[in-house]
């Protein structure tokens, strides 16, 4: 069984409808698998990770941007220390899964 490591998260900005959070994690971290009820955007600012979206794996590197659709399980596996910006509606709700 893999060891799940929550990312370090801090709020970067808030608006009327959106919030931007920074996620950071060290190489080897497996962030918790989860889904959300609303669409969001992740911009990889530094490092590298494997993004798993509904069983499909994609390597993300610095500068990559992804739109995460609602209601689909996803997870980040960090392969190089990383920092990302996560832009989402303020009313987003997350559901976390066991692995």
XYZ file of N, CA, C and O in Angstrom:
396
model
N 0.842 -1.175 0.000
C 0.000 0.000 0.000
C 0.893 1.248 0.000
O 1.857 1.336 0.748
N 0.593 2.211 -0.830
C 1.371 3.436 -0.948
C 1.105 4.359 0.239
O 0.019 4.363 0.794
N 2.136 5.123 0.604
C 1.981 6.104 1.676
C 1.511 7.423 1.066
O 2.155 7.983 0.194
N 0.373 7.897 1.511
C -0.205 9.145 1.010
C 0.393 10.310 1.800
O 0.485 10.264 3.022
N 0.796 11.337 1.068
C 1.387 12.526 1.670
C 0.581 13.744 1.255
O 0.546 14.087 0.068
N -0.062 14.406 2.186
C -0.799 15.614 1.805
C 0.188 16.712 1.396
O 1.271 16.809 1.964
N -0.170 17.540 0.426
C 0.718 18.635 0.024
C 0.681 19.760 1.058
O -0.246 19.855 1.859
N 1.709 20.595 1.023
C 1.655 21.846 1.768
C 0.820 22.800 0.933
O 1.089 22.970 -0.258
N -0.192 23.399 1.539
C -1.121 24.255 0.787
C -1.203 25.617 1.469
O -1.270 25.694 2.701
N -1.175 26.674 0.648
C -1.423 28.013 1.184
C -2.235 28.804 0.170
O -2.133 28.590 -1.041
N -3.055 29.689 0.671
C -3.897 30.529 -0.180
C -3.043 31.658 -0.737
O -2.347 32.354 0.005
N -3.085 31.824 -2.070
C -2.353 32.902 -2.733
C -3.231 34.116 -3.001
O -2.771 35.251 -2.921
N -4.501 33.877 -3.353
C -5.402 34.989 -3.681
C -6.842 34.501 -3.601
O -7.121 33.327 -3.815
N -7.742 35.434 -3.298
C -9.166 35.129 -3.330
C -9.892 36.262 -4.027
O -9.486 37.419 -3.950
N -10.939 35.894 -4.728
C -11.788 36.864 -5.394
C -13.224 36.634 -4.967
O -13.492 35.900 -4.013
N -14.123 37.218 -5.705
C -15.537 37.050 -5.382
C -15.989 35.612 -5.591
O -16.746 35.062 -4.794
N -15.500 34.977 -6.671
C -15.934 33.625 -7.012
C -14.824 32.584 -6.993
O -15.112 31.395 -6.937
N -13.565 33.018 -7.088
C -12.446 32.082 -7.222
C -11.473 32.205 -6.066
O -11.366 33.249 -5.428
N -10.734 31.105 -5.850
C -9.633 31.089 -4.898
C -8.446 30.417 -5.585
O -8.632 29.490 -6.385
N -7.242 30.910 -5.324
C -6.018 30.331 -5.869
C -5.190 29.833 -4.696
O -4.874 30.591 -3.778
N -4.863 28.549 -4.741
C -4.052 27.943 -3.687
C -2.760 27.418 -4.295
O -2.743 26.958 -5.429
N -1.689 27.492 -3.520
C -0.420 26.904 -3.926
C -0.291 25.543 -3.268
O -0.550 25.402 -2.072
N 0.115 24.532 -4.054
C 0.394 23.197 -3.537
C 1.888 22.955 -3.702
O 2.445 23.268 -4.751
N 2.522 22.398 -2.678
C 3.928 22.026 -2.752
C 4.103 20.635 -2.184
O 3.432 20.269 -1.217
N 5.012 19.882 -2.791
C 5.321 18.552 -2.276
C 6.716 18.150 -2.744
O 7.198 18.618 -3.779
N 7.337 17.279 -1.972
C 8.681 16.794 -2.278
C 8.622 15.574 -3.194
O 7.620 14.854 -3.239
N 9.717 15.328 -3.883
C 9.851 14.166 -4.751
C 9.503 12.897 -3.976
O 9.907 12.733 -2.826
N 8.732 12.020 -4.600
C 8.320 10.764 -3.979
C 6.962 10.829 -3.303
O 6.395 9.801 -2.957
N 6.442 12.027 -3.117
C 5.136 12.165 -2.468
C 4.019 11.665 -3.382
O 4.060 11.867 -4.594
N 3.057 11.010 -2.786
C 1.834 10.617 -3.485
C 0.698 11.369 -2.806
O 0.358 11.076 -1.663
N 0.150 12.355 -3.510
C -0.921 13.152 -2.937
C -2.205 12.338 -2.907
O -2.377 11.399 -3.687
N -3.123 12.655 -2.031
C -4.337 11.845 -1.874
C -5.189 11.809 -3.153
O -5.437 12.856 -3.761
N -5.636 10.625 -3.554
C -6.572 10.557 -4.683
C -7.901 11.178 -4.271
O -8.359 10.979 -3.140
N -8.486 11.947 -5.176
C -9.722 12.654 -4.844
C -10.471 13.051 -6.107
O -9.969 12.904 -7.219
N -11.667 13.561 -5.916
C -12.444 14.172 -6.997
C -13.072 15.432 -6.412
O -13.024 15.660 -5.211
N -13.620 16.261 -7.290
C -14.277 17.490 -6.852
C -15.575 17.650 -7.620
O -15.730 17.114 -8.725
N -16.483 18.395 -7.055
C -17.790 18.577 -7.696
C -17.773 19.638 -8.792
O -18.725 19.738 -9.563
N -16.672 20.412 -8.881
C -16.582 21.477 -9.881
C -15.238 21.422 -10.598
O -14.253 20.916 -10.065
N -15.202 21.969 -11.798
C -13.988 22.047 -12.603
C -12.970 22.985 -11.945
O -13.336 23.967 -11.304
N -11.669 22.687 -12.134
C -10.615 23.555 -11.631
C -9.429 23.510 -12.590
O -9.400 22.711 -13.529
N -8.445 24.370 -12.342
C -7.256 24.465 -13.192
C -6.019 24.340 -12.317
O -5.950 24.949 -11.244
N -5.036 23.564 -12.778
C -3.756 23.426 -12.082
C -2.657 23.859 -13.046
O -2.608 23.394 -14.192
N -1.784 24.751 -12.572
C -0.627 25.209 -13.343
C 0.621 24.766 -12.589
O 0.818 25.150 -11.434
N 1.456 23.954 -13.229
C 2.672 23.479 -12.592
C 3.737 24.567 -12.706
O 4.142 24.930 -13.810
N 4.156 25.095 -11.575
C 5.106 26.211 -11.542
C 6.558 25.751 -11.472
O 7.449 26.405 -12.008
N 6.789 24.633 -10.801
C 8.139 24.069 -10.663
C 8.033 22.561 -10.547
O 7.050 22.038 -10.036
N 9.077 21.863 -10.996
C 9.185 20.430 -10.786
C 8.493 19.585 -11.827
O 8.272 20.021 -12.954
N 8.141 18.377 -11.405
C 7.546 17.391 -12.310
C 6.691 16.424 -11.500
O 7.014 16.110 -10.350
N 5.610 15.960 -12.116
C 4.761 14.973 -11.458
C 4.038 14.139 -12.507
O 4.010 14.481 -13.685
N 3.491 13.047 -12.039
C 2.600 12.230 -12.865
C 1.193 12.552 -12.389
O 0.895 12.452 -11.194
N 0.360 12.966 -13.314
C -1.031 13.282 -13.017
C -1.867 12.112 -13.504
O -1.803 11.733 -14.676
N -2.612 11.507 -12.608
C -3.467 10.370 -12.953
C -4.907 10.863 -12.934
O -5.402 11.328 -11.914
N -5.550 10.761 -14.077
C -6.940 11.193 -14.219
C -7.740 10.008 -14.716
O -7.568 9.576 -15.862
N -8.565 9.443 -13.834
C -9.413 8.307 -14.204
C -8.601 7.203 -14.875
O -8.923 6.758 -15.966
N -7.497 6.807 -14.222
C -6.621 5.712 -14.654
C -5.649 6.089 -15.783
O -4.776 5.308 -16.125
N -5.773 7.249 -16.402
C -4.842 7.677 -17.452
C -3.727 8.497 -16.816
O -3.986 9.432 -16.053
N -2.456 8.147 -17.138
C -1.306 8.836 -16.558
C -0.705 9.808 -17.568
O -0.576 9.484 -18.755
N -0.328 10.992 -17.062
C 0.285 12.016 -17.904
C 1.383 12.699 -17.094
O 1.155 13.079 -15.938
N 2.568 12.847 -17.670
C 3.647 13.543 -16.995
C 3.482 15.041 -17.212
O 3.286 15.504 -18.338
N 3.547 15.784 -16.117
C 3.465 17.239 -16.168
C 4.805 17.824 -15.751
O 5.424 17.340 -14.799
N 5.245 18.855 -16.473
C 6.498 19.537 -16.157
C 6.222 21.029 -15.993
O 5.130 21.515 -16.318
N 7.217 21.741 -15.510
C 7.080 23.171 -15.278
C 6.453 23.866 -16.487
O 6.858 23.642 -17.619
N 5.414 24.663 -16.225
C 4.729 25.400 -17.278
C 3.473 24.718 -17.808
O 2.659 25.356 -18.465
N 3.310 23.426 -17.528
C 2.104 22.721 -17.998
C 0.880 23.183 -17.212
O 0.951 23.459 -16.015
N -0.237 23.237 -17.909
C -1.514 23.612 -17.319
C -2.535 22.548 -17.668
O -2.590 22.091 -18.807
N -3.343 22.153 -16.686
C -4.391 21.167 -16.931
C -5.717 21.679 -16.379
O -5.744 22.389 -15.381
N -6.782 21.313 -17.050
C -8.132 21.561 -16.558
C -8.625 20.235 -15.995
O -8.632 19.222 -16.698
N -8.989 20.246 -14.733
C -9.456 19.028 -14.065
C -10.984 19.031 -14.094
O -11.620 19.894 -13.500
N -11.574 18.073 -14.816
C -13.035 18.039 -14.898
C -13.675 17.616 -13.572
O -13.039 16.962 -12.746
N -14.926 17.978 -13.373
C -15.608 17.595 -12.138
C -15.935 16.100 -12.096
O -16.049 15.452 -13.145
N -16.035 15.568 -10.889
C -16.529 14.211 -10.624
C -15.643 13.104 -11.197
O -16.127 11.986 -11.396
N -14.367 13.398 -11.457
C -13.457 12.362 -11.951
C -12.294 12.232 -10.974
O -11.638 13.215 -10.635
N -12.048 11.005 -10.536
C -10.964 10.723 -9.590
C -9.629 11.092 -10.227
O -9.372 10.769 -11.390
N -8.777 11.749 -9.431
C -7.453 12.104 -9.924
C -6.456 12.144 -8.762
O -6.837 12.170 -7.598
N -5.155 12.135 -9.139
C -4.096 12.081 -8.141
C -2.798 12.596 -8.758
O -2.579 12.475 -9.960
N -1.933 13.162 -7.902
C -0.609 13.601 -8.311
C 0.440 12.735 -7.625
O 0.386 12.555 -6.404
N 1.389 12.207 -8.413
C 2.543 11.491 -7.896
C 3.750 12.368 -8.229
O 4.041 12.598 -9.407
N 4.444 12.861 -7.217
C 5.521 13.825 -7.423
C 6.824 13.096 -7.747
O 7.288 12.265 -6.968
N 7.412 13.412 -8.905
C 8.661 12.786 -9.332
C 9.857 13.721 -9.174
O 11.003 13.282 -9.241
N 9.594 14.999 -8.973
C 10.621 16.014 -8.741
C 9.954 17.097 -7.893
O 8.834 17.505 -8.230
N 10.591 17.552 -6.822
C 9.977 18.555 -5.946
C 9.127 19.501 -6.784
O 9.603 20.011 -7.804
N 7.874 19.714 -6.363
C 7.009 20.525 -7.207
C 6.231 21.571 -6.437
O 6.055 21.485 -5.232
N 5.813 22.573 -7.203
C 4.966 23.659 -6.706
C 3.989 23.971 -7.818
O 4.365 24.108 -8.978
N 2.711 24.062 -7.462
C 1.666 24.311 -8.457
C 0.660 25.310 -7.913
O 0.474 25.431 -6.697
N 0.001 26.020 -8.829
C -1.116 26.897 -8.482
C -2.398 26.170 -8.861
O -2.511 25.629 -9.961
N -3.346 26.140 -7.942
C -4.631 25.471 -8.163
C -5.715 26.548 -8.105
O -5.944 27.147 -7.049
N -6.365 26.781 -9.226
C -7.397 27.818 -9.348
C -8.750 27.126 -9.369
O -8.988 26.245 -10.200
N -9.636 27.555 -8.440
C -10.900 26.841 -8.305
C -12.005 27.770 -7.814
O -11.715 28.806 -7.202
N -13.260 27.401 -8.058
C -14.374 28.153 -7.479
C -14.337 28.021 -5.952
O -13.971 26.976 -5.409
N -14.726 29.073 -5.269
C -14.716 29.049 -3.804
C -15.639 27.980 -3.226
O -15.383 27.442 -2.159
N -16.700 27.635 -3.940
C -17.672 26.663 -3.410
C -17.334 25.214 -3.762
O -18.131 24.303 -3.535
N -16.132 24.944 -4.265
C -15.730 23.582 -4.631
C -15.734 22.676 -3.391
O -15.411 23.104 -2.288
N -16.129 21.423 -3.592
C -16.141 20.409 -2.536
C -15.336 19.203 -3.029
O -15.492 18.769 -4.171
N -14.485 18.669 -2.164
C -13.626 17.543 -2.518
C -14.088 16.264 -1.832
O -14.581 16.299 -0.705
N -13.889 15.142 -2.514
C -14.133 13.816 -1.947
C -12.825 13.036 -2.065
O -12.278 12.920 -3.170
N -12.309 12.520 -0.952
C -11.051 11.798 -0.937
C -11.306 10.297 -0.893
O -12.275 9.834 -0.295
N -10.374 9.530 -1.526
C -10.522 8.076 -1.655
C -9.379 7.360 -0.962
O -8.261 7.859 -0.917
N -9.667 6.163 -0.499
C -8.635 5.255 0.027
C -7.919 4.621 -1.154
O -8.518 4.433 -2.220
N -6.654 4.260 -0.945
C -5.969 3.501 -2.009
C -5.474 2.183 -1.469
O -5.509 1.923 -0.302
